[in-house]
Short mmCIF file of C-alpha atoms and ligand atoms in Angstrom, two decimals:
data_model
loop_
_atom_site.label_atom_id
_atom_site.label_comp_id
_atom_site.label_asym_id
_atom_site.label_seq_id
_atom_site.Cartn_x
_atom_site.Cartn_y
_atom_site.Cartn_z
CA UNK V 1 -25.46 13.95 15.14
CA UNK V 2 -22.06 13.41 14.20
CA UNK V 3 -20.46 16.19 11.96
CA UNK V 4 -17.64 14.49 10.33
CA UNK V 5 -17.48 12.06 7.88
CA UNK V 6 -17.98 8.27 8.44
CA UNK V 7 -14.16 7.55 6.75
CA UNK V 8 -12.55 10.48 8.69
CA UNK V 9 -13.97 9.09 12.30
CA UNK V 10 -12.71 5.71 11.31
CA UNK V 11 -9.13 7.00 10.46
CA UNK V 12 -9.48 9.18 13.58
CA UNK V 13 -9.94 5.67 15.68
CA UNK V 14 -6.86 4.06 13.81
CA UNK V 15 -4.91 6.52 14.19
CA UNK V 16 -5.72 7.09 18.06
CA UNK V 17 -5.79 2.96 18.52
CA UNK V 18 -2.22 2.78 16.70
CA UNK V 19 -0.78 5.17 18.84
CA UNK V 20 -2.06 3.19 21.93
CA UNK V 21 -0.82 -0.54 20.44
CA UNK V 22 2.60 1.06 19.61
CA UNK V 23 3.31 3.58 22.70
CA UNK V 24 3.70 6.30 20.74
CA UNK V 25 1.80 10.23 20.98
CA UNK V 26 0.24 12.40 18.97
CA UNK V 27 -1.04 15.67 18.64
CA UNK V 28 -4.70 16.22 19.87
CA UNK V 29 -7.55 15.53 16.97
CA UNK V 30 -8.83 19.14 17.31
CA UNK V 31 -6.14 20.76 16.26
CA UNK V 32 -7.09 18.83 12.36
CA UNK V 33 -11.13 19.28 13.56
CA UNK V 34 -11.42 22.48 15.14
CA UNK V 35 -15.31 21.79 14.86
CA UNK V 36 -15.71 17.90 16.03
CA UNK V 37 -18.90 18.34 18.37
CA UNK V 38 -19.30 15.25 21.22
CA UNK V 39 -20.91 12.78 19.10
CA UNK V 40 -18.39 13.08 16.80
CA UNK V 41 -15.70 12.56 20.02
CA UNK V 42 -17.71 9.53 21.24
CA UNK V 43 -18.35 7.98 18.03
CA UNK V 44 -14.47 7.31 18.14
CA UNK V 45 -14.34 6.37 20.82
CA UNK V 46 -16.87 3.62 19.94
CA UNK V 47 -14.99 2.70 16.63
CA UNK V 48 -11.98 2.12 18.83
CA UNK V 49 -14.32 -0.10 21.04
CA UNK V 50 -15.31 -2.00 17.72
CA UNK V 51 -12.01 -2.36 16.78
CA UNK V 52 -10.74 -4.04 19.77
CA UNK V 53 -14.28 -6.19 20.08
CA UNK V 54 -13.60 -7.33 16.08
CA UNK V 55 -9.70 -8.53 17.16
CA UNK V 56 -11.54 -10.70 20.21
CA UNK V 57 -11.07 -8.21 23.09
CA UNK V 58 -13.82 -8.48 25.63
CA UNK V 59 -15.23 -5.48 27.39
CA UNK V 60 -14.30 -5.91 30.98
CA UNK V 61 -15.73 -2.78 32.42
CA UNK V 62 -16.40 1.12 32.16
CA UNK V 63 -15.00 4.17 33.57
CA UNK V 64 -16.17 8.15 34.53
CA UNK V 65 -13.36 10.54 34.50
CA UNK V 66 -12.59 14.04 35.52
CA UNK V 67 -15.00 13.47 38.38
CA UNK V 68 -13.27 15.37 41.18
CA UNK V 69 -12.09 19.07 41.11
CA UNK V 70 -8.60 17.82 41.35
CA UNK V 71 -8.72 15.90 38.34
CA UNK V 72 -10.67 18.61 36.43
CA UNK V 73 -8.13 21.81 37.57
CA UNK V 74 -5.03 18.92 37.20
CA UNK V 75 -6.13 18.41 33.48
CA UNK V 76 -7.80 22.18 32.97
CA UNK V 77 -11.22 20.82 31.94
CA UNK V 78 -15.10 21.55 33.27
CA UNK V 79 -17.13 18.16 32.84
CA UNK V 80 -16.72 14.62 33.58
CA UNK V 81 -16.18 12.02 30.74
CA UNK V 82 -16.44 8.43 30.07
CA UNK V 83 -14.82 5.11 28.39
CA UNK V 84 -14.44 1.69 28.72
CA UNK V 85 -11.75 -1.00 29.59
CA UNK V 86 -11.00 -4.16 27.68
CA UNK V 87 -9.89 -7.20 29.09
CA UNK V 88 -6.23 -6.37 28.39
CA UNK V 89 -6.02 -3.43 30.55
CA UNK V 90 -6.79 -6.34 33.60
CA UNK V 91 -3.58 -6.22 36.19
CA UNK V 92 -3.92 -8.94 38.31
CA UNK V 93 -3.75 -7.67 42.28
CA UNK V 94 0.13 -6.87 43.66
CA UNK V 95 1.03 -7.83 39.75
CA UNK V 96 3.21 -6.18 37.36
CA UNK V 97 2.37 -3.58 34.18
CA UNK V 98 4.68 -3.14 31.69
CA UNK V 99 5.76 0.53 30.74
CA UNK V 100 7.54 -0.45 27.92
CA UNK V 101 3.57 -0.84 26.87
CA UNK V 102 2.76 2.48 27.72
CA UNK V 103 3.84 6.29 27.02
CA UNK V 104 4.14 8.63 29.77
CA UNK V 105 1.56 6.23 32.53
CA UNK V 106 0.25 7.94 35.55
CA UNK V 107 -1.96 6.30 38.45
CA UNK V 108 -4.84 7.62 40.20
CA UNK V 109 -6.91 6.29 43.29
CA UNK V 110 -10.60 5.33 42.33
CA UNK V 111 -13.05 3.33 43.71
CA UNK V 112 -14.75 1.15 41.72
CA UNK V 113 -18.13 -0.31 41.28
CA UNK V 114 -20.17 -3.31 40.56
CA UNK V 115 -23.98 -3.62 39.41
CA UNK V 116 -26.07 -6.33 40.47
CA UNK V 117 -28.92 -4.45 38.53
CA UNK V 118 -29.01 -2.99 35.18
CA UNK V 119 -28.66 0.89 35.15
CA UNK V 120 -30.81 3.55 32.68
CA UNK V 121 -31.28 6.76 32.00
CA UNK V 122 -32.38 9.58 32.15
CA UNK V 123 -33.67 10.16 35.70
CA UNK V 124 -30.59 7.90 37.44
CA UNK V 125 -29.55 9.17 40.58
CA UNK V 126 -27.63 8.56 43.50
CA UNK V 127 -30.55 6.74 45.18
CA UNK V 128 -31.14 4.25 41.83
CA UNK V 129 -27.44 3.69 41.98
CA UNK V 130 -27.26 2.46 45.89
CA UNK V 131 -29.92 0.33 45.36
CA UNK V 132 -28.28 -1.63 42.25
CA UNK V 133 -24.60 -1.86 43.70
CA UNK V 134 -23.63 -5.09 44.43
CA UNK V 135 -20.56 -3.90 45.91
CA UNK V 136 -17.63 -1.31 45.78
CA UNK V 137 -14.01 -2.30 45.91
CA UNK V 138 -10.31 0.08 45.74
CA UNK V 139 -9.19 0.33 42.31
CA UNK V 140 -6.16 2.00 40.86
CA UNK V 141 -6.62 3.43 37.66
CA UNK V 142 -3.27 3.77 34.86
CA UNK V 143 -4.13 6.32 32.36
CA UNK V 144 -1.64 7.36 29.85
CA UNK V 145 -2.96 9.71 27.34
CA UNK V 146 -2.13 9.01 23.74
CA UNK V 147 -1.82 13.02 23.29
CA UNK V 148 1.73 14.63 23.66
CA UNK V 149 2.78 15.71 27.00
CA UNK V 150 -1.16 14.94 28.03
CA UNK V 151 -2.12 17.77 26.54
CA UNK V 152 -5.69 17.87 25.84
CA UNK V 153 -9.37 19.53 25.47
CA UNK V 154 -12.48 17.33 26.36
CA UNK V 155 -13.32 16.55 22.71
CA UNK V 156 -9.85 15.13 22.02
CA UNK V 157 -9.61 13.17 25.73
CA UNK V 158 -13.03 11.66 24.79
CA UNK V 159 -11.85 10.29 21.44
CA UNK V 160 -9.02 8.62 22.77
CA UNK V 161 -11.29 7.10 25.35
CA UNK V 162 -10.51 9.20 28.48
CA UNK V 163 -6.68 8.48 28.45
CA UNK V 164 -7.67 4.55 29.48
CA UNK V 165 -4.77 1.68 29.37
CA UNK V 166 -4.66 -0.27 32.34
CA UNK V 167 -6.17 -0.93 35.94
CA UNK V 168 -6.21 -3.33 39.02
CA UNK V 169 -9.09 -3.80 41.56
CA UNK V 170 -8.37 -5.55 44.98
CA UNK V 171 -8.65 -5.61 48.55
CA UNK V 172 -12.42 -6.59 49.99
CA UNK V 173 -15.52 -6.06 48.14
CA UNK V 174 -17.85 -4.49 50.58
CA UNK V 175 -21.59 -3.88 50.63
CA UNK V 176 -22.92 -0.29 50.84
CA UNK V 177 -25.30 -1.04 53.62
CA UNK V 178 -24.37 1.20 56.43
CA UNK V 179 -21.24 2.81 54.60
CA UNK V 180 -21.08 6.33 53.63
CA UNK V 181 -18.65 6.44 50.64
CA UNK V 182 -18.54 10.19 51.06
CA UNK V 183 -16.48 10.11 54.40
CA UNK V 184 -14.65 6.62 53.08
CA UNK V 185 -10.57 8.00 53.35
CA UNK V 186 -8.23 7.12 50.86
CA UNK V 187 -3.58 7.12 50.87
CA UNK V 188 -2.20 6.26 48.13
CA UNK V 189 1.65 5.33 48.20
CA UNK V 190 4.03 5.54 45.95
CA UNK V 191 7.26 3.08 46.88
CA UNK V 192 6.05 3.11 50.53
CA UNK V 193 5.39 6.86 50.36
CA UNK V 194 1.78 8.18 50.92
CA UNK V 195 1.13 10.36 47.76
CA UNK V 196 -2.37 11.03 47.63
CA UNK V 197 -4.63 11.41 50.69
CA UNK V 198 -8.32 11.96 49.56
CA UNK V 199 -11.81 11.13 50.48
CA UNK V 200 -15.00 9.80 48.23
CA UNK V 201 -16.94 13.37 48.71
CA UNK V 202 -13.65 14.55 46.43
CA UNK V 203 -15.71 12.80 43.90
CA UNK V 204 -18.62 14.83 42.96
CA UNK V 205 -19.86 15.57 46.33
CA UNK V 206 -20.47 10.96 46.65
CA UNK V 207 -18.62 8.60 43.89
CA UNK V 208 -22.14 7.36 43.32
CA UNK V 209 -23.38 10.01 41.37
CA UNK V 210 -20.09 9.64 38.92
CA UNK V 211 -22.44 6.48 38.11
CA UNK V 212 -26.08 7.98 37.65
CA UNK V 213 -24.07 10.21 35.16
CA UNK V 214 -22.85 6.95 33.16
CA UNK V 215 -25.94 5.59 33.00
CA UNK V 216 -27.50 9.31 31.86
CA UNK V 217 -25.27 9.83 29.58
CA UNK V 218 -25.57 6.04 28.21
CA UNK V 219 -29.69 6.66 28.16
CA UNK V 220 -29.23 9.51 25.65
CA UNK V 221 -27.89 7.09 23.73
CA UNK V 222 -30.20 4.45 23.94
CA UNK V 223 -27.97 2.18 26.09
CA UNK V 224 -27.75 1.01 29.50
CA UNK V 225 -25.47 -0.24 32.25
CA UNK V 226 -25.64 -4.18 32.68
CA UNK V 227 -26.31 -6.14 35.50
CA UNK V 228 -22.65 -7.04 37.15
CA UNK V 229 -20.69 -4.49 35.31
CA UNK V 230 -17.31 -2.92 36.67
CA UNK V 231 -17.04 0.44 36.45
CA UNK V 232 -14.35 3.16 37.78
CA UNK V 233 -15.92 6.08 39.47
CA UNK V 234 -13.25 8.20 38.65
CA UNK V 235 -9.39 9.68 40.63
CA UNK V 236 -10.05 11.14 43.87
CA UNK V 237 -7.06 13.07 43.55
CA UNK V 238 -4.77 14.12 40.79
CA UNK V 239 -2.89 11.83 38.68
CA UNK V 240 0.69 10.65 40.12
CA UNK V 241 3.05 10.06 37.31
CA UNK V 242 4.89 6.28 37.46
CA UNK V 243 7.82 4.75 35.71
CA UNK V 244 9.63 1.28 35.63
CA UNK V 245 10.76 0.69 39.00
CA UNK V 246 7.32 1.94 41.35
CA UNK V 247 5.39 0.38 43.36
CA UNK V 248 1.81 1.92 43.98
CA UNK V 249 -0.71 0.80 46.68
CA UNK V 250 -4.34 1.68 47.40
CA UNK V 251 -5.64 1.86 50.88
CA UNK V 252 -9.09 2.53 50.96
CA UNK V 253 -10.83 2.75 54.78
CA UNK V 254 -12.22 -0.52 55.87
CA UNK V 255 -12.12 -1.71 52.03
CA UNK V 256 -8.44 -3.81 52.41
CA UNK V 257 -5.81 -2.27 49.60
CA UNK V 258 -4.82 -2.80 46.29
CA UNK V 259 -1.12 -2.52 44.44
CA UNK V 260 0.19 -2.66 41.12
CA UNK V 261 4.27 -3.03 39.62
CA UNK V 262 5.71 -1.04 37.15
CA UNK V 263 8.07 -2.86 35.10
C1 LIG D 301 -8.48 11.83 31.49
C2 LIG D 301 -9.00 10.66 32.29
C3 LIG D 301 -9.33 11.04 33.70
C4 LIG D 301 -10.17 10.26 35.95
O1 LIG D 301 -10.33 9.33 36.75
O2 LIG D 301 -10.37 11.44 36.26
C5 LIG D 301 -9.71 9.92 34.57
C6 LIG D 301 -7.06 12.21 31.86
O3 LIG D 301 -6.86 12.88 32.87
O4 LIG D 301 -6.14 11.86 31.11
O5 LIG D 301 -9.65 8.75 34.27
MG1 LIG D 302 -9.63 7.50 36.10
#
């Protein structure tokens, strides 16, 4: 149950979705809505979601966050979190992202998923999620909170869904038979330099269960994970902050790489 009123979640979402169409910050929600529970948090986040759906965006895919200890002690949060990703926050491979788009953008090395099977909950777990992966590929995530110097508690992060704005998958999709994401390594460089050095245990003990938490925390809702959906598992690492100029490349063990611009 949401606690707020209908009109002040919708001006909530404007506000939050303005901030993100115009590059510009803002303080965090709770410090107007000390008492916002999580539905109220995630019912932003799905008016923003509307919002974008009503202009023509299409959903291209869905995202965990604060999955990893890193992440979590980076941002000085306890629990993981999720949003979504619209077709405009698709980089092509090796192409370019515009920071004039964006506020204060940081990267973070992810590996991403995609169903071949619909996903529910409750009761998804590691073992449901294996069997309906298609495949996994590297993905570098851009997030670039909308909250002044990405400052932030969980409610407020939620709202403006989980800091989202851009990402870029790449290299070679690859089956999980045989694979054990857990040991999978990861480098991340930044203009040729390794930044981040990680591996897919960083990620709740298997990236894999960043999904059965999607698709539990979906089920409470009433809603599922389709069939051939994308979804970000969530940074190995902390965030690495970028500006106009970097280059930023994914290596992921036996999965190829995957690069981005900034411009
Ligand atoms: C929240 C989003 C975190 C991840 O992969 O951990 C996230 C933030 O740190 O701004 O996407
Ligand atoms: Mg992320």
């Amino acid at each position: 149950m949401t606690t707020l009123d209908s009109n002040i979640l919708d001006a909530l979402a404007e506000r939050l979705e303005t901030c993100q169409l115009e590059a510009k910050d803002t303080e965090k929600i709770t410090n107007d809505h000390p008492d916002m529970d999580w539905d109220d948090a995630y019912a932003i986040q799905e008016r923003i979601l509307k919002r974008k759906l009503g202009r023509g965006r299409r959903l291209a895919g869905l995202k965990a966050g604060l999955t990893s200890f890193a992440k979590m002690k980076q941002m000085d949060v306890e629990s993981p979190v999720f949003g979504f990703m619209t077709d405009d926050y698709i980089v092509p491979d090796g192409g370019e992202c515009d920071t004039r788009s964006l506020i204060h953008p940081k990267v973070e090395p992810e590996i991403a998923f995609v169903t071949r099977k619909s996903l529910s909950g409750p009761g998804c777990h590691i073992g449901t999620v294996l069997e309906a992966t298609d495949f996994v590929i590297p993905g570098i995530e851009v997030i670039d909170s909308r909250y002044r110097d990405f400052k932030f508690d969980l409610k407020s992060v939620i709202a403006d869904n989980t800091s989202a704005s851009r990402f870029v998958i790449g290299g070679t999709p690859t089956r999980l038979d045989g694979l054990d994401l857990r040991t999978v390594g990861i480098v991340m460089e930044k203009n040729g330099e390794p930044v981040s050095f990680g591996a897919g245990a960083a990620v709740l003990g298997h990236p894999a269960t960043a999904i059965a938490m999607l698709a539990n925390h979906l089920g409470a809702r009433g809603q599922a994970i389709p069939a051939g959906t994308l979804i970000l598992s969530g940074g190995i690492t902390e965030a690495v902050p970028v500006q106009a100029g970097d280059n930023v490349t994914l290596r992921v063990q036996g999965m190829g790489s995957t690069s981005l611009r900034f411009v």
